[in-house]
Amino acid sequence: MDIAITALTRELFDVYCAIGIKSYRQFYLHLWEDEDPAPYINTSFTQSILGQELAHPNHEHFIIYQGASPVGIFKVLLHSKIAPYSSKEAFLLEKLYLLREYSGKGIGTEVLNFAENKAKELKKEILWLDTMKKGPALNFYLKNGFKILREGVLDLPNVLENERQMLILYKTV
């Protein structure tokens, strides 16, 4: 598989936003009132948000390419506490979105390996993430060695009440 992971630069903001929005809309419209994910899109995939996050040393964003085609994005927080772990011990995979046509081809597993290696380089104890309680992502993470730490809730405006349930997962690195 010809996968490349490229760190986000200002010149790639448009690509990151386009892939992030398209992949998010392919998988998560059902979470939102009127299938309108604007509350999430507007806090994740705008030039100004990316500019602020790129300037923060704790945030790293990446674009995933297969050959010359961008096929997904992901974001990590290098130091992010989750009880009972301190930010010194914990590494967060905050976003991982692949375009639907590239899902199920092993790309996500390569991204998890990349994130896990980055966490190991930083001498972290765990890699953690949030995922929806319902949906295919949960099985993907469990298959890749993650365990359930506890339940959580998606706390954004306009998310349908019956779709708010999340799980916090972790993996020892």
mmCIF file of C-alpha atoms in Angstrom:
data_model
loop_
_atom_site.group_PDB
_atom_site.id
_atom_site.type_symbol
_atom_site.label_atom_id
_atom_site.label_comp_id
_atom_site.label_asym_id
_atom_site.label_seq_id
_atom_site.Cartn_x
_atom_site.Cartn_y
_atom_site.Cartn_z
ATOM 1 C CA MET A 1 0.000 0.000 0.000
ATOM 2 C CA ASP A 2 1.395 3.376 -1.030
ATOM 3 C CA ILE A 3 0.483 5.526 2.010
ATOM 4 C CA ALA A 4 2.198 8.762 2.991
ATOM 5 C CA ILE A 5 1.499 10.849 6.075
ATOM 6 C CA THR A 6 2.278 14.552 5.675
ATOM 7 C CA ALA A 7 2.351 17.152 8.443
ATOM 8 C CA LEU A 8 -0.098 19.993 7.908
ATOM 9 C CA THR A 9 1.263 23.328 6.688
ATOM 10 C CA ARG A 10 -0.625 26.534 5.917
ATOM 11 C CA GLU A 11 -0.349 25.734 2.205
ATOM 12 C CA LEU A 12 -2.348 22.539 2.818
ATOM 13 C CA PHE A 13 -5.195 24.050 4.888
ATOM 14 C CA ASP A 14 -7.641 23.891 1.959
ATOM 15 C CA VAL A 15 -6.849 20.209 1.319
ATOM 16 C CA TYR A 16 -7.143 19.338 5.029
ATOM 17 C CA CYS A 17 -10.491 21.143 5.369
ATOM 18 C CA ALA A 18 -11.932 19.655 2.164
ATOM 19 C CA ILE A 19 -10.986 16.078 3.103
ATOM 20 C CA GLY A 20 -12.034 16.540 6.728
ATOM 21 C CA ILE A 21 -15.450 17.965 5.834
ATOM 22 C CA LYS A 22 -16.139 15.444 3.076
ATOM 23 C CA SER A 23 -15.163 12.407 5.164
ATOM 24 C CA TYR A 24 -17.023 13.687 8.234
ATOM 25 C CA ARG A 25 -20.176 14.260 6.179
ATOM 26 C CA GLN A 26 -19.878 10.756 4.659
ATOM 27 C CA PHE A 27 -20.028 9.089 8.076
ATOM 28 C CA TYR A 28 -21.623 11.368 10.670
ATOM 29 C CA LEU A 29 -24.592 13.338 9.290
ATOM 30 C CA HIS A 30 -26.968 11.051 11.195
ATOM 31 C CA LEU A 31 -25.732 12.534 14.497
ATOM 32 C CA TRP A 32 -27.104 15.990 13.811
ATOM 33 C CA GLU A 33 -30.460 17.722 13.821
ATOM 34 C CA ASP A 34 -31.473 18.248 10.175
ATOM 35 C CA GLU A 35 -28.258 16.389 9.221
ATOM 36 C CA ASP A 36 -26.417 19.690 9.670
ATOM 37 C CA PRO A 37 -22.952 19.212 11.243
ATOM 38 C CA ALA A 38 -22.105 22.945 11.137
ATOM 39 C CA PRO A 39 -21.429 23.152 14.920
ATOM 40 C CA TYR A 40 -18.641 20.597 14.503
ATOM 41 C CA ILE A 41 -17.368 21.704 11.084
ATOM 42 C CA ASN A 42 -17.110 25.312 12.285
ATOM 43 C CA THR A 43 -14.929 24.297 15.253
ATOM 44 C CA SER A 44 -12.727 21.843 13.351
ATOM 45 C CA PHE A 45 -12.322 22.647 9.671
ATOM 46 C CA THR A 46 -11.826 26.364 9.167
ATOM 47 C CA GLN A 47 -8.734 28.333 8.208
ATOM 48 C CA SER A 48 -8.782 30.326 11.470
ATOM 49 C CA ILE A 49 -9.155 27.240 13.707
ATOM 50 C CA LEU A 50 -6.347 25.452 11.876
ATOM 51 C CA GLY A 51 -4.141 28.546 12.117
ATOM 52 C CA GLN A 52 -4.664 28.731 15.884
ATOM 53 C CA GLU A 53 -4.058 25.022 16.350
ATOM 54 C CA LEU A 54 -1.007 24.913 14.082
ATOM 55 C CA ALA A 55 0.559 27.658 16.236
ATOM 56 C CA HIS A 56 0.030 25.573 19.386
ATOM 57 C CA PRO A 57 2.960 23.206 20.076
ATOM 58 C CA ASN A 58 0.664 20.535 21.576
ATOM 59 C CA HIS A 59 -1.404 20.109 18.380
ATOM 60 C CA GLU A 60 -0.244 18.224 15.300
ATOM 61 C CA HIS A 61 -2.344 17.692 12.166
ATOM 62 C CA PHE A 62 -1.656 15.366 9.269
ATOM 63 C CA ILE A 63 -2.985 14.575 5.811
ATOM 64 C CA ILE A 64 -3.007 10.961 4.657
ATOM 65 C CA TYR A 65 -2.199 10.320 1.003
ATOM 66 C CA GLN A 66 -2.521 7.214 -1.103
ATOM 67 C CA GLY A 67 -0.217 7.900 -3.999
ATOM 68 C CA ALA A 68 -0.814 11.550 -4.903
ATOM 69 C CA SER A 69 -4.426 11.572 -3.636
ATOM 70 C CA PRO A 70 -5.374 12.915 -0.203
ATOM 71 C CA VAL A 71 -7.602 10.251 1.387
ATOM 72 C CA GLY A 72 -7.889 11.290 5.037
ATOM 73 C CA ILE A 73 -6.780 13.500 7.897
ATOM 74 C CA PHE A 74 -5.932 13.104 11.534
ATOM 75 C CA LYS A 75 -5.011 15.231 14.523
ATOM 76 C CA VAL A 76 -3.120 14.417 17.721
ATOM 77 C CA LEU A 77 -2.525 16.184 21.006
ATOM 78 C CA LEU A 78 0.941 15.291 22.221
ATOM 79 C CA HIS A 79 0.108 15.828 25.894
ATOM 80 C CA SER A 80 -3.530 15.314 26.908
ATOM 81 C CA LYS A 81 -4.635 14.044 30.294
ATOM 82 C CA ILE A 82 -7.450 11.589 30.782
ATOM 83 C CA ALA A 83 -8.060 10.429 34.342
ATOM 84 C CA PRO A 84 -6.317 8.578 35.834
ATOM 85 C CA TYR A 85 -3.449 9.531 33.462
ATOM 86 C CA SER A 86 -1.627 12.877 33.464
ATOM 87 C CA SER A 87 -0.799 14.823 30.314
ATOM 88 C CA LYS A 88 2.789 13.594 30.776
ATOM 89 C CA GLU A 89 1.518 9.991 30.469
ATOM 90 C CA ALA A 90 -1.205 10.345 27.822
ATOM 91 C CA PHE A 91 -1.300 11.024 24.069
ATOM 92 C CA LEU A 92 -4.627 11.782 22.345
ATOM 93 C CA LEU A 93 -5.646 10.801 18.830
ATOM 94 C CA GLU A 94 -8.313 13.496 18.550
ATOM 95 C CA LYS A 95 -9.427 13.036 14.937
ATOM 96 C CA LEU A 96 -9.094 10.320 12.335
ATOM 97 C CA TYR A 97 -11.239 10.638 9.225
ATOM 98 C CA LEU A 98 -10.873 8.700 5.982
ATOM 99 C CA LEU A 99 -12.906 9.140 2.828
ATOM 100 C CA ARG A 100 -15.464 6.337 2.609
ATOM 101 C CA GLU A 101 -13.917 4.776 -0.499
ATOM 102 C CA TYR A 102 -10.611 4.296 1.381
ATOM 103 C CA SER A 103 -12.106 2.917 4.579
ATOM 104 C CA GLY A 104 -11.486 -0.774 5.306
ATOM 105 C CA LYS A 105 -8.245 -0.930 3.308
ATOM 106 C CA GLY A 106 -5.744 -0.907 6.198
ATOM 107 C CA ILE A 107 -5.045 2.829 6.074
ATOM 108 C CA GLY A 108 -6.559 3.490 9.495
ATOM 109 C CA THR A 109 -4.384 0.780 11.025
ATOM 110 C CA GLU A 110 -1.298 2.440 9.525
ATOM 111 C CA VAL A 111 -2.374 5.757 11.076
ATOM 112 C CA LEU A 112 -2.843 4.067 14.458
ATOM 113 C CA ASN A 113 0.658 2.583 14.172
ATOM 114 C CA PHE A 114 2.036 6.032 13.305
ATOM 115 C CA ALA A 115 0.285 7.595 16.327
ATOM 116 C CA GLU A 116 1.405 4.793 18.616
ATOM 117 C CA ASN A 117 5.031 5.199 17.488
ATOM 118 C CA LYS A 118 4.806 8.943 18.087
ATOM 119 C CA ALA A 119 3.439 8.292 21.589
ATOM 120 C CA LYS A 120 6.296 5.859 22.274
ATOM 121 C CA GLU A 121 8.854 8.442 21.113
ATOM 122 C CA LEU A 122 7.383 10.827 23.690
ATOM 123 C CA LYS A 123 7.573 8.063 26.344
ATOM 124 C CA LYS A 124 3.816 8.061 26.897
ATOM 125 C CA GLU A 125 2.043 5.278 28.760
ATOM 126 C CA ILE A 126 -1.190 5.380 26.784
ATOM 127 C CA LEU A 127 -2.705 6.449 23.490
ATOM 128 C CA TRP A 128 -6.359 7.397 23.938
ATOM 129 C CA LEU A 129 -9.330 8.586 21.887
ATOM 130 C CA ASP A 130 -13.082 9.160 21.899
ATOM 131 C CA THR A 131 -15.355 7.259 19.550
ATOM 132 C CA MET A 132 -19.081 7.019 19.028
ATOM 133 C CA LYS A 133 -20.670 4.182 21.004
ATOM 134 C CA LYS A 134 -22.633 3.199 17.905
ATOM 135 C CA GLY A 135 -21.011 2.676 14.531
ATOM 136 C CA PRO A 136 -18.171 0.868 12.786
ATOM 137 C CA ALA A 137 -15.306 2.914 14.279
ATOM 138 C CA LEU A 138 -15.698 1.213 17.674
ATOM 139 C CA ASN A 139 -15.080 -2.261 16.239
ATOM 140 C CA PHE A 140 -12.091 -0.950 14.281
ATOM 141 C CA TYR A 141 -10.450 0.411 17.434
ATOM 142 C CA LEU A 142 -11.212 -2.685 19.504
ATOM 143 C CA LYS A 143 -9.749 -4.868 16.734
ATOM 144 C CA ASN A 144 -6.599 -2.734 16.912
ATOM 145 C CA GLY A 145 -6.040 -3.371 20.615
ATOM 146 C CA PHE A 146 -7.913 -0.508 22.273
ATOM 147 C CA LYS A 147 -9.866 -1.099 25.472
ATOM 148 C CA ILE A 148 -12.808 0.793 26.918
ATOM 149 C CA LEU A 149 -11.799 3.177 29.691
ATOM 150 C CA ARG A 150 -15.281 4.624 30.303
ATOM 151 C CA GLU A 151 -18.347 6.139 28.706
ATOM 152 C CA GLY A 152 -18.536 9.734 27.559
ATOM 153 C CA VAL A 153 -20.944 12.138 25.887
ATOM 154 C CA LEU A 154 -20.651 14.205 22.703
ATOM 155 C CA ASP A 155 -21.312 17.655 24.099
ATOM 156 C CA LEU A 156 -22.004 19.859 21.097
ATOM 157 C CA PRO A 157 -25.152 21.811 20.258
ATOM 158 C CA ASN A 158 -27.652 20.216 17.855
ATOM 159 C CA VAL A 159 -26.440 16.624 18.293
ATOM 160 C CA LEU A 160 -29.462 14.322 18.474
ATOM 161 C CA GLU A 161 -30.024 13.155 22.046
ATOM 162 C CA ASN A 162 -29.966 9.445 21.136
ATOM 163 C CA GLU A 163 -26.609 9.889 19.331
ATOM 164 C CA ARG A 164 -24.575 11.566 22.099
ATOM 165 C CA GLN A 165 -23.166 8.378 23.644
ATOM 166 C CA MET A 166 -19.429 7.976 23.227
ATOM 167 C CA LEU A 167 -16.730 5.730 24.598
ATOM 168 C CA ILE A 168 -13.269 6.728 25.731
ATOM 169 C CA LEU A 169 -10.797 4.095 24.579
ATOM 170 C CA TYR A 170 -7.139 3.618 25.405
ATOM 171 C CA LYS A 171 -4.207 1.476 24.445
ATOM 172 C CA THR A 172 -1.027 0.948 26.430
ATOM 173 C CA VAL A 173 2.028 1.873 24.351
#
